[in-house]
Amino acid sequence: MDDKLRSLLSCAFRTVDARDANSEIAKARAEAASEGASPSRRSRGEEESAPLSRSYEMVLEPQATFSSFAAETLPRLVYHLESIGARPPACKGVLVAIFEGEELHFVRAGELVSRAAALSSVPVEELFRRHGTGESHTAQRGPPLPLPPGRQ
């Protein structure tokens, strides 16, 4: 692993043993939700919806470099973030779980993308323009669209 890729892992807010992945991912998602995740959809009969946190898991191979990360993994991560509606630069409520050998690093998605953008000398907005879904995630209020006439 090269120094640039190692510097991405330095923004991890917690590192644990990979063998504890299931419980640690659940714990980290709960923490991310309490820090401002988007609310989930309400189930029938629920008064309020709980914050929903999401995670993105990736495995870093021992021979991984920042160049391979930037060319292969970062575009998929950016696409995923935009597809779930995570708004840059913070991408609140989304964490990235990075498996590296016997360790599992937890990084906030916004911090990881910001640091990767800085190391690439590309603005975060440009990463989302290049690799995002290209979809608009905002609804607009207006008159209903007319439907075509039905067949008789």
PDB file of C-alpha atoms in Angstrom, residues 27-152:
ATOM      1  CA  LYS A  27     -22.342   0.105  16.091  1.00  0.00           C
ATOM      2  CA  ALA A  28     -20.701   2.550  13.660  1.00  0.00           C
ATOM      3  CA  ARG A  29     -23.941   2.880  11.649  1.00  0.00           C
ATOM      4  CA  ALA A  30     -25.837   3.741  14.846  1.00  0.00           C
ATOM      5  CA  GLU A  31     -23.253   6.405  15.663  1.00  0.00           C
ATOM      6  CA  ALA A  32     -23.463   7.847  12.138  1.00  0.00           C
ATOM      7  CA  ALA A  33     -27.253   7.967  12.392  1.00  0.00           C
ATOM      8  CA  SER A  34     -27.042   9.936  15.630  1.00  0.00           C
ATOM      9  CA  GLU A  35     -24.744  12.453  13.917  1.00  0.00           C
ATOM     10  CA  GLY A  36     -27.322  13.584  11.394  1.00  0.00           C
ATOM     11  CA  ALA A  37     -28.333  10.831   9.003  1.00  0.00           C
ATOM     12  CA  SER A  38     -31.408  11.289   6.865  1.00  0.00           C
ATOM     13  CA  PRO A  39     -34.623   9.923   8.342  1.00  0.00           C
ATOM     14  CA  SER A  40     -35.785   6.587   7.030  1.00  0.00           C
ATOM     15  CA  ARG A  41     -39.271   6.072   5.632  1.00  0.00           C
ATOM     16  CA  ARG A  42     -41.916   5.528   8.266  1.00  0.00           C
ATOM     17  CA  SER A  43     -43.469   2.125   8.564  1.00  0.00           C
ATOM     18  CA  ARG A  44     -47.225   1.952   8.806  1.00  0.00           C
ATOM     19  CA  GLY A  45     -48.330   2.897  12.274  1.00  0.00           C
ATOM     20  CA  GLU A  46     -45.055   4.583  13.213  1.00  0.00           C
ATOM     21  CA  GLU A  47     -45.325   8.131  14.468  1.00  0.00           C
ATOM     22  CA  GLU A  48     -41.767   9.167  13.629  1.00  0.00           C
ATOM     23  CA  SER A  49     -39.089   7.686  11.473  1.00  0.00           C
ATOM     24  CA  ALA A  50     -35.675   6.862  12.865  1.00  0.00           C
ATOM     25  CA  PRO A  51     -32.500   8.215  11.322  1.00  0.00           C
ATOM     26  CA  LEU A  52     -31.120   5.826   8.738  1.00  0.00           C
ATOM     27  CA  SER A  53     -27.413   5.338   8.352  1.00  0.00           C
ATOM     28  CA  ARG A  54     -25.814   3.520   5.482  1.00  0.00           C
ATOM     29  CA  SER A  55     -22.426   1.961   5.065  1.00  0.00           C
ATOM     30  CA  TYR A  56     -20.250   1.151   2.078  1.00  0.00           C
ATOM     31  CA  GLU A  57     -17.820  -1.706   2.542  1.00  0.00           C
ATOM     32  CA  MET A  58     -14.601  -2.122   0.583  1.00  0.00           C
ATOM     33  CA  VAL A  59     -11.543  -4.355   0.758  1.00  0.00           C
ATOM     34  CA  LEU A  60      -8.068  -2.955   0.146  1.00  0.00           C
ATOM     35  CA  GLU A  61      -5.662  -5.512  -1.245  1.00  0.00           C
ATOM     36  CA  PRO A  62      -2.059  -5.393   0.064  1.00  0.00           C
ATOM     37  CA  GLN A  63      -0.795  -4.294  -3.359  1.00  0.00           C
ATOM     38  CA  ALA A  64      -3.407  -1.504  -3.694  1.00  0.00           C
ATOM     39  CA  THR A  65      -2.195   1.957  -4.627  1.00  0.00           C
ATOM     40  CA  PHE A  66      -3.869   5.337  -4.545  1.00  0.00           C
ATOM     41  CA  SER A  67      -3.888   5.336  -8.354  1.00  0.00           C
ATOM     42  CA  SER A  68      -5.840   2.068  -8.467  1.00  0.00           C
ATOM     43  CA  PHE A  69      -8.176   3.333  -5.716  1.00  0.00           C
ATOM     44  CA  ALA A  70      -8.805   6.596  -7.622  1.00  0.00           C
ATOM     45  CA  ALA A  71      -9.382   4.797 -10.921  1.00  0.00           C
ATOM     46  CA  GLU A  72     -11.555   1.909  -9.725  1.00  0.00           C
ATOM     47  CA  THR A  73     -12.968   2.255  -6.210  1.00  0.00           C
ATOM     48  CA  LEU A  74     -13.520   6.008  -5.867  1.00  0.00           C
ATOM     49  CA  PRO A  75     -15.797   6.266  -8.938  1.00  0.00           C
ATOM     50  CA  ARG A  76     -17.976   3.416  -7.598  1.00  0.00           C
ATOM     51  CA  LEU A  77     -18.121   5.035  -4.165  1.00  0.00           C
ATOM     52  CA  VAL A  78     -19.113   8.430  -5.603  1.00  0.00           C
ATOM     53  CA  TYR A  79     -21.782   6.800  -7.788  1.00  0.00           C
ATOM     54  CA  HIS A  80     -23.148   4.945  -4.756  1.00  0.00           C
ATOM     55  CA  LEU A  81     -23.211   8.089  -2.608  1.00  0.00           C
ATOM     56  CA  GLU A  82     -25.155  10.046  -5.197  1.00  0.00           C
ATOM     57  CA  SER A  83     -27.527   7.155  -5.901  1.00  0.00           C
ATOM     58  CA  ILE A  84     -28.565   7.001  -2.227  1.00  0.00           C
ATOM     59  CA  GLY A  85     -28.931  10.775  -2.002  1.00  0.00           C
ATOM     60  CA  ALA A  86     -25.875  11.463   0.163  1.00  0.00           C
ATOM     61  CA  ARG A  87     -25.123  15.144  -0.344  1.00  0.00           C
ATOM     62  CA  PRO A  88     -21.524  16.277  -0.702  1.00  0.00           C
ATOM     63  CA  PRO A  89     -19.444  17.509   0.910  1.00  0.00           C
ATOM     64  CA  ALA A  90     -20.545  15.975   4.247  1.00  0.00           C
ATOM     65  CA  CYS A  91     -22.526  12.934   2.998  1.00  0.00           C
ATOM     66  CA  LYS A  92     -24.064  12.776   6.477  1.00  0.00           C
ATOM     67  CA  GLY A  93     -25.022   9.400   7.814  1.00  0.00           C
ATOM     68  CA  VAL A  94     -22.822   7.422   5.434  1.00  0.00           C
ATOM     69  CA  LEU A  95     -19.719   5.650   6.621  1.00  0.00           C
ATOM     70  CA  VAL A  96     -17.186   3.629   4.729  1.00  0.00           C
ATOM     71  CA  ALA A  97     -15.921   0.395   6.262  1.00  0.00           C
ATOM     72  CA  ILE A  98     -12.507  -0.405   4.800  1.00  0.00           C
ATOM     73  CA  PHE A  99     -11.103  -3.881   5.328  1.00  0.00           C
ATOM     74  CA  GLU A 100      -7.316  -3.906   5.255  1.00  0.00           C
ATOM     75  CA  GLY A 101      -5.907  -7.288   6.185  1.00  0.00           C
ATOM     76  CA  GLU A 102      -6.931  -8.032   9.775  1.00  0.00           C
ATOM     77  CA  GLU A 103      -8.142  -4.467  10.442  1.00  0.00           C
ATOM     78  CA  LEU A 104     -11.398  -2.690   9.727  1.00  0.00           C
ATOM     79  CA  HIS A 105     -11.234   1.100   9.442  1.00  0.00           C
ATOM     80  CA  PHE A 106     -14.317   3.305   9.723  1.00  0.00           C
ATOM     81  CA  VAL A 107     -14.216   6.582   7.792  1.00  0.00           C
ATOM     82  CA  ARG A 108     -16.990   9.118   7.287  1.00  0.00           C
ATOM     83  CA  ALA A 109     -17.807   9.127   3.577  1.00  0.00           C
ATOM     84  CA  GLY A 110     -17.558  12.904   3.266  1.00  0.00           C
ATOM     85  CA  GLU A 111     -14.085  12.941   4.810  1.00  0.00           C
ATOM     86  CA  LEU A 112     -12.873  10.097   2.598  1.00  0.00           C
ATOM     87  CA  VAL A 113     -14.145  11.712  -0.609  1.00  0.00           C
ATOM     88  CA  SER A 114     -12.800  15.133   0.397  1.00  0.00           C
ATOM     89  CA  ARG A 115      -9.360  13.731   1.155  1.00  0.00           C
ATOM     90  CA  ALA A 116      -9.311  11.643  -2.038  1.00  0.00           C
ATOM     91  CA  ALA A 117     -10.323  14.728  -4.036  1.00  0.00           C
ATOM     92  CA  ALA A 118      -7.527  16.765  -2.457  1.00  0.00           C
ATOM     93  CA  LEU A 119      -4.954  14.031  -3.150  1.00  0.00           C
ATOM     94  CA  SER A 120      -6.198  13.885  -6.755  1.00  0.00           C
ATOM     95  CA  SER A 121      -6.215  17.691  -7.099  1.00  0.00           C
ATOM     96  CA  VAL A 122      -9.849  17.472  -8.240  1.00  0.00           C
ATOM     97  CA  PRO A 123     -12.709  19.340  -6.488  1.00  0.00           C
ATOM     98  CA  VAL A 124     -15.354  17.139  -4.811  1.00  0.00           C
ATOM     99  CA  GLU A 125     -18.007  18.648  -7.088  1.00  0.00           C
ATOM    100  CA  GLU A 126     -16.020  17.514 -10.121  1.00  0.00           C
ATOM    101  CA  LEU A 127     -15.814  13.961  -8.752  1.00  0.00           C
ATOM    102  CA  PHE A 128     -19.600  13.906  -8.437  1.00  0.00           C
ATOM    103  CA  ARG A 129     -20.010  15.412 -11.915  1.00  0.00           C
ATOM    104  CA  ARG A 130     -17.691  12.798 -13.451  1.00  0.00           C
ATOM    105  CA  HIS A 131     -18.772   9.720 -11.532  1.00  0.00           C
ATOM    106  CA  GLY A 132     -22.216  10.481 -10.101  1.00  0.00           C
ATOM    107  CA  THR A 133     -25.532   9.254 -11.403  1.00  0.00           C
ATOM    108  CA  GLY A 134     -26.361  12.530 -13.114  1.00  0.00           C
ATOM    109  CA  GLU A 135     -29.821  12.386 -11.600  1.00  0.00           C
ATOM    110  CA  SER A 136     -31.520  15.207  -9.784  1.00  0.00           C
ATOM    111  CA  HIS A 137     -32.610  14.249  -6.284  1.00  0.00           C
ATOM    112  CA  THR A 138     -34.895  17.211  -5.718  1.00  0.00           C
ATOM    113  CA  ALA A 139     -38.625  17.229  -6.233  1.00  0.00           C
ATOM    114  CA  GLN A 140     -40.330  20.321  -7.580  1.00  0.00           C
ATOM    115  CA  ARG A 141     -43.816  21.414  -6.715  1.00  0.00           C
ATOM    116  CA  GLY A 142     -45.986  22.470  -9.617  1.00  0.00           C
ATOM    117  CA  PRO A 143     -49.162  21.690 -11.486  1.00  0.00           C
ATOM    118  CA  PRO A 144     -49.724  18.031 -12.347  1.00  0.00           C
ATOM    119  CA  LEU A 145     -48.482  16.901 -15.722  1.00  0.00           C
ATOM    120  CA  PRO A 146     -51.261  16.292 -18.249  1.00  0.00           C
ATOM    121  CA  LEU A 147     -51.821  12.656 -19.110  1.00  0.00           C
ATOM    122  CA  PRO A 148     -52.252  11.579 -22.709  1.00  0.00           C
ATOM    123  CA  PRO A 149     -55.846  10.860 -23.724  1.00  0.00           C
ATOM    124  CA  GLY A 150     -56.972   7.292 -23.131  1.00  0.00           C
ATOM    125  CA  ARG A 151     -57.944   4.887 -25.862  1.00  0.00           C
ATOM    126  CA  GLN A 152     -61.605   4.382 -26.480  1.00  0.00           C
TER     127      GLN A 152
END
